[in-house]
């Protein structure tokens, strides 16, 4: 918390691969250098270090000189940080900034500290001069308010936010999207972006075809469940969908997460044939014996397995009907191969859905006041 990051080189979000050097200039915190070296190995970046017994200003100077010699185009300096303002640290940061003028000076603050995060950003900006902040632990919408207040109090933008553990949970910050999530309007753009990272267009089309034809199986369920897990928690996923964060309580989200884990346990206990053919649990002879076997293997009551199968089949049917309605009866096989008639039918179905959604939104808007 209260960490500093100074960047020399490219500005803005990197859209092409860069040669990045990390410079370890936090000589105070135990294991700070070791942690940076582990991170460097994980993300494939070299870490420049001179140990803990050297003046951080000299480390940064030599680190930037080394980067120029070796052809690096971006340098990220990890400086020491504090949760509270420290005169000695401020003086050191000023010296670093004067010695090697950076393109970006980013303060790392903890979203869990709420208003303190905004005040800390303001103080650092007044004394050092920063270009923005990185807000960590923003994996709950209740903490979104502190994100918006950082800009309001400090006058400096949040450039990135950490929404969980791991490098893939660090993402660019979009104030309008966060505001939408806070007031329960969702964030469909971010949801689509996250989904695109986890599933290719071809896979998405194949899955849609399977859903439309009623061929959605337990393997598909597992893939979708894995995708949601990679995108964040169930709560995070629902917060991106318009209206869902207001409709679903924390207790319901906990229950849902628990259900998902139990369902995965049932599917793990299935044979490959059973995963590919859900009808074996409903229409075939021996369906009850199969469910009893799953109950025995997972040490769960048979009623739980029956409830799971019932929920799954209901979900599969609803998804099939919804998909057919959205596609306007278009043949996805023909649409995928570029058939003009199928594409036109699909587009008309989508337009119809958009018109219906706009009509419902307008009707709802009349009833709402303020932000709704």
Short mmCIF file of C-alpha atoms in Angstrom, two decimals:
data_model
loop_
_atom_site.label_atom_id
_atom_site.label_comp_id
_atom_site.label_asym_id
_atom_site.label_seq_id
_atom_site.Cartn_x
_atom_site.Cartn_y
_atom_site.Cartn_z
CA UNK A 1 0.00 0.00 0.00
CA UNK A 2 1.14 3.52 -0.70
CA UNK A 3 3.67 2.13 -3.15
CA UNK A 4 5.17 4.17 -5.93
CA UNK A 5 5.76 3.35 -9.55
CA UNK A 6 7.64 5.60 -11.92
CA UNK A 7 7.59 4.92 -15.64
CA UNK A 8 10.14 6.05 -18.18
CA UNK A 9 9.29 5.43 -21.81
CA UNK A 10 5.90 4.74 -23.39
CA UNK A 11 2.79 6.60 -22.30
CA UNK A 12 -0.74 5.20 -22.20
CA UNK A 13 -1.81 1.59 -22.54
CA UNK A 14 0.60 -0.62 -24.42
CA UNK A 15 -0.99 -1.99 -27.59
CA UNK A 16 2.17 -3.63 -29.00
CA UNK A 17 4.84 -5.75 -27.28
CA UNK A 18 7.51 -3.70 -25.51
CA UNK A 19 10.91 -4.50 -24.07
CA UNK A 20 10.37 -3.68 -20.40
CA UNK A 21 12.94 -3.39 -17.60
CA UNK A 22 11.87 -3.41 -13.94
CA UNK A 23 14.12 -1.47 -11.56
CA UNK A 24 14.13 -2.52 -7.88
CA UNK A 25 14.47 0.73 -5.90
CA UNK A 26 12.60 -0.24 -2.72
CA UNK A 27 15.56 -0.95 -0.40
CA UNK A 28 13.58 -0.74 2.85
CA UNK A 29 10.79 -3.29 2.81
CA UNK A 30 12.01 -6.83 3.60
CA UNK A 31 11.87 -9.13 0.56
CA UNK A 32 10.67 -6.28 -1.76
CA UNK A 33 13.50 -7.02 -4.24
CA UNK A 34 12.91 -10.79 -4.08
CA UNK A 35 9.19 -10.29 -4.73
CA UNK A 36 9.92 -8.08 -7.75
CA UNK A 37 12.35 -10.69 -9.15
CA UNK A 38 9.70 -13.42 -8.77
CA UNK A 39 7.17 -11.18 -10.54
CA UNK A 40 9.72 -10.42 -13.28
CA UNK A 41 10.25 -14.14 -13.92
CA UNK A 42 6.49 -14.71 -14.04
CA UNK A 43 5.80 -11.97 -16.62
CA UNK A 44 9.06 -12.35 -18.57
CA UNK A 45 10.74 -9.04 -17.58
CA UNK A 46 14.34 -8.55 -16.51
CA UNK A 47 14.78 -6.97 -13.06
CA UNK A 48 17.67 -4.53 -12.47
CA UNK A 49 18.88 -4.60 -8.87
CA UNK A 50 21.91 -3.42 -6.92
CA UNK A 51 20.82 -4.84 -3.56
CA UNK A 52 19.62 -3.06 -0.41
CA UNK A 53 22.81 -1.19 0.58
CA UNK A 54 22.74 1.37 -2.24
CA UNK A 55 21.07 4.81 -2.47
CA UNK A 56 17.82 4.36 -4.44
CA UNK A 57 18.68 7.45 -6.54
CA UNK A 58 21.90 5.74 -7.75
CA UNK A 59 19.97 2.51 -8.44
CA UNK A 60 17.48 4.37 -10.63
CA UNK A 61 20.18 6.33 -12.50
CA UNK A 62 22.18 3.19 -13.28
CA UNK A 63 19.04 1.23 -14.07
CA UNK A 64 17.93 3.74 -16.72
CA UNK A 65 21.49 3.90 -18.13
CA UNK A 66 21.50 0.07 -18.37
CA UNK A 67 18.11 0.11 -20.10
CA UNK A 68 19.41 2.53 -22.76
CA UNK A 69 22.52 0.39 -23.34
CA UNK A 70 20.48 -2.80 -23.71
CA UNK A 71 17.80 -1.34 -25.99
CA UNK A 72 14.86 -1.35 -23.57
CA UNK A 73 12.04 1.02 -24.58
CA UNK A 74 10.14 1.02 -21.25
CA UNK A 75 11.42 1.22 -17.67
CA UNK A 76 9.22 0.70 -14.61
CA UNK A 77 10.80 1.75 -11.31
CA UNK A 78 9.46 0.16 -8.12
CA UNK A 79 10.07 2.74 -5.38
CA UNK A 80 9.36 2.52 -1.65
CA UNK A 81 5.89 3.38 -0.39
CA UNK A 82 4.04 4.20 2.79
CA UNK A 83 0.44 4.21 4.00
CA UNK A 84 1.23 7.43 5.85
CA UNK A 85 3.27 10.38 4.60
CA UNK A 86 6.94 10.21 5.55
CA UNK A 87 9.22 13.28 5.08
CA UNK A 88 12.34 11.18 4.39
CA UNK A 89 10.52 9.13 1.75
CA UNK A 90 9.10 12.24 0.08
CA UNK A 91 12.59 13.78 -0.13
CA UNK A 92 13.93 10.55 -1.68
CA UNK A 93 11.14 10.41 -4.27
CA UNK A 94 11.78 14.05 -5.22
CA UNK A 95 15.48 13.27 -5.74
CA UNK A 96 14.62 10.25 -7.93
CA UNK A 97 12.22 12.33 -10.00
CA UNK A 98 14.82 15.09 -10.52
CA UNK A 99 17.59 12.60 -11.37
CA UNK A 100 15.57 10.70 -13.98
CA UNK A 101 12.46 12.68 -15.11
CA UNK A 102 9.72 10.05 -15.73
CA UNK A 103 6.86 10.12 -18.22
CA UNK A 104 4.44 8.72 -15.63
CA UNK A 105 4.46 8.78 -11.82
CA UNK A 106 1.82 6.38 -10.48
CA UNK A 107 0.87 5.95 -6.82
CA UNK A 108 -0.39 2.50 -5.78
CA UNK A 109 -3.17 2.77 -3.18
CA UNK A 110 -5.44 0.26 -1.43
CA UNK A 111 -9.17 0.58 -2.20
CA UNK A 112 -10.01 -0.93 1.19
CA UNK A 113 -8.76 2.23 2.92
CA UNK A 114 -11.67 4.18 1.37
CA UNK A 115 -11.39 7.96 1.76
CA UNK A 116 -7.79 7.61 3.01
CA UNK A 117 -6.81 6.42 -0.47
CA UNK A 118 -8.08 9.71 -1.94
CA UNK A 119 -6.30 11.84 0.70
CA UNK A 120 -3.04 9.91 0.25
CA UNK A 121 -3.20 10.47 -3.50
CA UNK A 122 -3.83 14.19 -2.93
CA UNK A 123 -0.84 14.51 -0.54
CA UNK A 124 1.55 12.66 -2.86
CA UNK A 125 0.42 14.81 -5.77
CA UNK A 126 0.95 18.04 -3.84
CA UNK A 127 4.40 17.05 -2.60
CA UNK A 128 5.80 14.95 -5.47
CA UNK A 129 3.58 15.57 -8.47
CA UNK A 130 2.00 12.37 -9.80
CA UNK A 131 0.27 11.59 -13.09
CA UNK A 132 -2.25 9.15 -11.66
CA UNK A 133 -3.02 6.26 -9.32
CA UNK A 134 -3.32 2.48 -9.40
CA UNK A 135 -6.08 1.27 -7.08
CA UNK A 136 -5.73 -2.29 -5.75
CA UNK A 137 -8.24 -4.68 -4.08
CA UNK A 138 -11.15 -3.24 -6.04
CA UNK A 139 -12.89 -6.62 -6.23
CA UNK A 140 -16.14 -5.46 -4.65
CA UNK A 141 -18.54 -2.78 -5.90
CA UNK A 142 -18.88 -1.42 -2.36
CA UNK A 143 -15.32 -0.17 -2.79
CA UNK A 144 -16.12 1.55 -6.07
CA UNK A 145 -16.96 4.76 -4.21
CA UNK A 146 -13.35 5.15 -3.08
CA UNK A 147 -12.29 4.77 -6.71
CA UNK A 148 -14.44 7.67 -7.81
CA UNK A 149 -13.44 9.80 -4.80
CA UNK A 150 -9.70 9.48 -5.61
CA UNK A 151 -10.31 11.55 -8.73
CA UNK A 152 -12.65 13.94 -6.94
CA UNK A 153 -10.35 14.65 -3.97
CA UNK A 154 -6.92 14.48 -5.61
CA UNK A 155 -7.77 15.76 -9.09
CA UNK A 156 -5.64 12.93 -10.52
CA UNK A 157 -7.02 10.04 -12.60
CA UNK A 158 -6.93 6.36 -11.73
CA UNK A 159 -5.03 4.68 -14.56
CA UNK A 160 -5.37 1.02 -13.55
CA UNK A 161 -7.28 -1.05 -10.99
CA UNK A 162 -6.55 -4.43 -9.44
CA UNK A 163 -9.73 -6.52 -9.21
CA UNK A 164 -8.22 -9.68 -7.73
CA UNK A 165 -5.02 -11.68 -7.35
CA UNK A 166 -2.71 -12.21 -10.32
CA UNK A 167 -1.41 -10.07 -13.19
CA UNK A 168 -4.49 -10.75 -15.33
CA UNK A 169 -6.58 -8.96 -12.70
CA UNK A 170 -4.86 -5.61 -13.34
CA UNK A 171 -6.93 -3.71 -15.89
CA UNK A 172 -7.40 -0.17 -17.26
CA UNK A 173 -9.85 1.95 -15.27
CA UNK A 174 -12.97 3.43 -16.92
CA UNK A 175 -14.84 5.83 -14.56
CA UNK A 176 -18.16 5.67 -16.45
CA UNK A 177 -18.20 1.89 -16.33
CA UNK A 178 -17.45 1.88 -12.60
CA UNK A 179 -20.20 4.45 -11.98
CA UNK A 180 -22.64 2.25 -13.93
CA UNK A 181 -21.74 -0.76 -11.80
CA UNK A 182 -22.10 1.20 -8.54
CA UNK A 183 -25.65 2.31 -9.39
CA UNK A 184 -26.58 -1.16 -10.66
CA UNK A 185 -26.62 -0.40 -14.41
CA UNK A 186 -23.95 -3.01 -15.15
CA UNK A 187 -20.96 -2.79 -17.45
CA UNK A 188 -21.64 -4.76 -20.60
CA UNK A 189 -18.57 -3.37 -22.44
CA UNK A 190 -16.17 -4.73 -19.80
CA UNK A 191 -18.06 -8.03 -19.73
CA UNK A 192 -17.70 -8.43 -23.50
CA UNK A 193 -13.99 -7.50 -23.35
CA UNK A 194 -13.36 -10.07 -20.60
CA UNK A 195 -15.35 -12.74 -22.46
CA UNK A 196 -13.36 -12.10 -25.65
CA UNK A 197 -10.13 -12.76 -23.76
CA UNK A 198 -11.45 -16.15 -22.60
CA UNK A 199 -13.28 -17.34 -25.73
CA UNK A 200 -12.60 -16.92 -29.43
CA UNK A 201 -15.31 -15.84 -31.87
CA UNK A 202 -15.25 -19.33 -33.44
CA UNK A 203 -15.74 -21.04 -30.04
CA UNK A 204 -18.56 -18.61 -29.18
CA UNK A 205 -20.33 -19.37 -32.48
CA UNK A 206 -19.90 -23.12 -31.97
CA UNK A 207 -21.35 -22.87 -28.47
CA UNK A 208 -24.28 -20.78 -29.72
CA UNK A 209 -25.00 -23.41 -32.39
CA UNK A 210 -24.98 -26.17 -29.77
CA UNK A 211 -27.31 -24.16 -27.51
CA UNK A 212 -29.66 -23.38 -30.40
CA UNK A 213 -29.86 -27.06 -31.38
CA UNK A 214 -30.41 -28.21 -27.78
CA UNK A 215 -27.01 -29.95 -27.74
CA UNK A 216 -25.59 -28.02 -24.77
CA UNK A 217 -24.00 -30.60 -22.46
CA UNK A 218 -22.15 -30.89 -19.15
CA UNK A 219 -18.78 -30.27 -20.84
CA UNK A 220 -20.12 -26.94 -22.14
CA UNK A 221 -21.32 -26.10 -18.63
CA UNK A 222 -17.82 -26.78 -17.24
CA UNK A 223 -16.18 -24.61 -19.92
CA UNK A 224 -18.53 -21.72 -19.16
CA UNK A 225 -17.98 -22.18 -15.43
CA UNK A 226 -14.19 -22.08 -15.96
CA UNK A 227 -14.57 -18.95 -18.07
CA UNK A 228 -16.57 -17.18 -15.34
CA UNK A 229 -13.94 -18.19 -12.75
CA UNK A 230 -11.17 -16.70 -14.91
CA UNK A 231 -13.16 -13.49 -15.30
CA UNK A 232 -13.54 -13.14 -11.51
CA UNK A 233 -15.99 -14.23 -8.84
CA UNK A 234 -19.69 -14.91 -9.51
CA UNK A 235 -20.45 -11.59 -7.78
CA UNK A 236 -18.08 -9.70 -10.08
CA UNK A 237 -19.56 -11.41 -13.14
CA UNK A 238 -23.11 -10.48 -12.13
CA UNK A 239 -22.10 -6.86 -11.41
CA UNK A 240 -21.33 -6.42 -15.12
CA UNK A 241 -24.88 -7.40 -16.15
CA UNK A 242 -27.37 -4.50 -16.13
CA UNK A 243 -29.77 -4.68 -13.19
CA UNK A 244 -28.33 -7.87 -11.70
CA UNK A 245 -26.35 -6.28 -8.86
CA UNK A 246 -29.60 -4.79 -7.48
CA UNK A 247 -31.59 -7.98 -7.96
CA UNK A 248 -29.17 -10.44 -6.36
CA UNK A 249 -28.12 -10.14 -2.71
CA UNK A 250 -24.74 -11.15 -1.25
CA UNK A 251 -26.36 -14.18 0.41
CA UNK A 252 -27.84 -15.27 -2.92
CA UNK A 253 -24.42 -14.90 -4.58
CA UNK A 254 -22.85 -17.06 -1.84
CA UNK A 255 -25.57 -19.68 -2.34
CA UNK A 256 -25.03 -19.55 -6.11
CA UNK A 257 -21.25 -19.98 -5.75
CA UNK A 258 -21.77 -22.94 -3.42
CA UNK A 259 -24.19 -24.48 -5.92
CA UNK A 260 -21.69 -24.05 -8.76
CA UNK A 261 -18.99 -25.85 -6.75
CA UNK A 262 -21.38 -28.71 -5.94
CA UNK A 263 -22.46 -29.00 -9.60
CA UNK A 264 -18.81 -29.23 -10.68
CA UNK A 265 -18.33 -32.07 -8.18
CA UNK A 266 -21.24 -33.97 -9.73
CA UNK A 267 -19.89 -33.47 -13.27
CA UNK A 268 -16.38 -34.55 -12.20
CA UNK A 269 -17.91 -37.85 -11.03
CA UNK A 270 -19.57 -38.52 -14.43
CA UNK A 271 -18.25 -40.70 -17.22
CA UNK A 272 -17.31 -38.99 -20.49
CA UNK A 273 -20.42 -40.49 -22.13
CA UNK A 274 -22.63 -38.97 -19.41
CA UNK A 275 -20.99 -35.55 -19.77
CA UNK A 276 -21.73 -35.55 -23.49
CA UNK A 277 -25.30 -36.90 -23.12
CA UNK A 278 -27.35 -35.20 -20.37
CA UNK A 279 -30.43 -37.12 -21.58
CA UNK A 280 -28.94 -40.26 -19.99
CA UNK A 281 -30.10 -38.79 -16.67
CA UNK A 282 -33.67 -38.09 -17.80
CA UNK A 283 -34.91 -40.10 -20.77
CA UNK A 284 -32.86 -43.29 -20.71
CA UNK A 285 -33.43 -46.46 -18.70
CA UNK A 286 -31.19 -46.52 -15.69
CA UNK A 287 -31.34 -42.73 -15.19
CA UNK A 288 -32.14 -43.18 -11.48
CA UNK A 289 -29.26 -45.64 -11.02
CA UNK A 290 -26.88 -43.15 -12.61
CA UNK A 291 -28.03 -40.39 -10.26
CA UNK A 292 -27.77 -42.72 -7.27
CA UNK A 293 -24.19 -43.55 -8.30
CA UNK A 294 -23.29 -39.84 -8.46
CA UNK A 295 -24.84 -39.32 -5.03
CA UNK A 296 -22.79 -42.20 -3.58
CA UNK A 297 -19.53 -41.07 -5.21
CA UNK A 298 -19.89 -37.45 -4.08
CA UNK A 299 -21.38 -38.30 -0.67
CA UNK A 300 -24.42 -36.10 -1.34
CA UNK A 301 -28.16 -36.89 -0.98
CA UNK A 302 -29.77 -38.16 -4.17
CA UNK A 303 -32.23 -35.25 -3.97
CA UNK A 304 -29.29 -32.88 -4.55
CA UNK A 305 -28.28 -34.76 -7.72
CA UNK A 306 -31.88 -34.82 -8.95
CA UNK A 307 -32.16 -31.07 -8.30
CA UNK A 308 -28.94 -30.46 -10.23
CA UNK A 309 -30.13 -32.46 -13.26
CA UNK A 310 -33.53 -30.72 -13.15
CA UNK A 311 -31.89 -27.26 -12.97
CA UNK A 312 -29.49 -28.10 -15.79
CA UNK A 313 -32.22 -29.35 -18.15
CA UNK A 314 -34.37 -26.31 -17.39
CA UNK A 315 -31.42 -23.98 -18.05
CA UNK A 316 -30.61 -25.81 -21.31
CA UNK A 317 -34.17 -25.41 -22.58
CA UNK A 318 -34.35 -21.72 -21.61
CA UNK A 319 -31.02 -21.02 -23.33
CA UNK A 320 -32.18 -22.83 -26.48
CA UNK A 321 -35.43 -20.84 -26.68
CA UNK A 322 -33.68 -17.54 -25.96
CA UNK A 323 -30.96 -18.22 -28.54
CA UNK A 324 -33.50 -19.08 -31.25
CA UNK A 325 -35.51 -15.96 -30.45
CA UNK A 326 -32.41 -13.73 -30.55
CA UNK A 327 -31.22 -15.20 -33.84
CA UNK A 328 -34.64 -14.77 -35.41
CA UNK A 329 -34.65 -18.38 -36.58
CA UNK A 330 -31.39 -17.93 -38.52
CA UNK A 331 -29.37 -21.00 -39.50
CA UNK A 332 -26.06 -20.49 -37.70
CA UNK A 333 -24.24 -23.05 -39.87
CA UNK A 334 -25.19 -21.06 -42.97
CA UNK A 335 -24.51 -17.72 -41.26
CA UNK A 336 -21.02 -18.88 -40.29
CA UNK A 337 -20.27 -19.78 -43.90
CA UNK A 338 -21.39 -16.31 -45.06
CA UNK A 339 -24.88 -17.16 -46.35
CA UNK A 340 -26.54 -13.77 -47.02
CA UNK A 341 -30.10 -14.89 -46.22
CA UNK A 342 -29.06 -16.48 -42.92
CA UNK A 343 -27.01 -13.40 -41.97
CA UNK A 344 -29.92 -11.10 -42.79
CA UNK A 345 -32.32 -13.21 -40.71
CA UNK A 346 -29.85 -13.13 -37.81
CA UNK A 347 -29.45 -9.35 -38.07
CA UNK A 348 -33.23 -8.86 -38.17
CA UNK A 349 -33.56 -11.02 -35.04
CA UNK A 350 -30.90 -8.93 -33.29
CA UNK A 351 -32.59 -5.67 -34.35
CA UNK A 352 -35.91 -6.94 -33.03
CA UNK A 353 -34.27 -7.78 -29.69
CA UNK A 354 -32.63 -4.33 -29.50
CA UNK A 355 -35.95 -2.57 -30.24
CA UNK A 356 -37.70 -4.63 -27.57
CA UNK A 357 -34.93 -3.88 -25.05
CA UNK A 358 -35.08 -0.14 -25.87
CA UNK A 359 -38.89 -0.16 -25.45
CA UNK A 360 -38.62 -1.83 -22.04
CA UNK A 361 -35.84 0.55 -20.96
CA UNK A 362 -37.90 3.59 -21.96
CA UNK A 363 -40.92 2.24 -20.09
CA UNK A 364 -38.78 1.63 -17.00
CA UNK A 365 -37.16 5.06 -17.24
CA UNK A 366 -40.54 6.80 -16.88
CA UNK A 367 -40.96 5.18 -13.47
CA UNK A 368 -37.49 6.12 -12.20
CA UNK A 369 -36.16 9.30 -10.68
CA UNK A 370 -32.57 10.49 -10.32
CA UNK A 371 -30.10 7.72 -11.04
CA UNK A 372 -32.73 5.03 -10.61
#
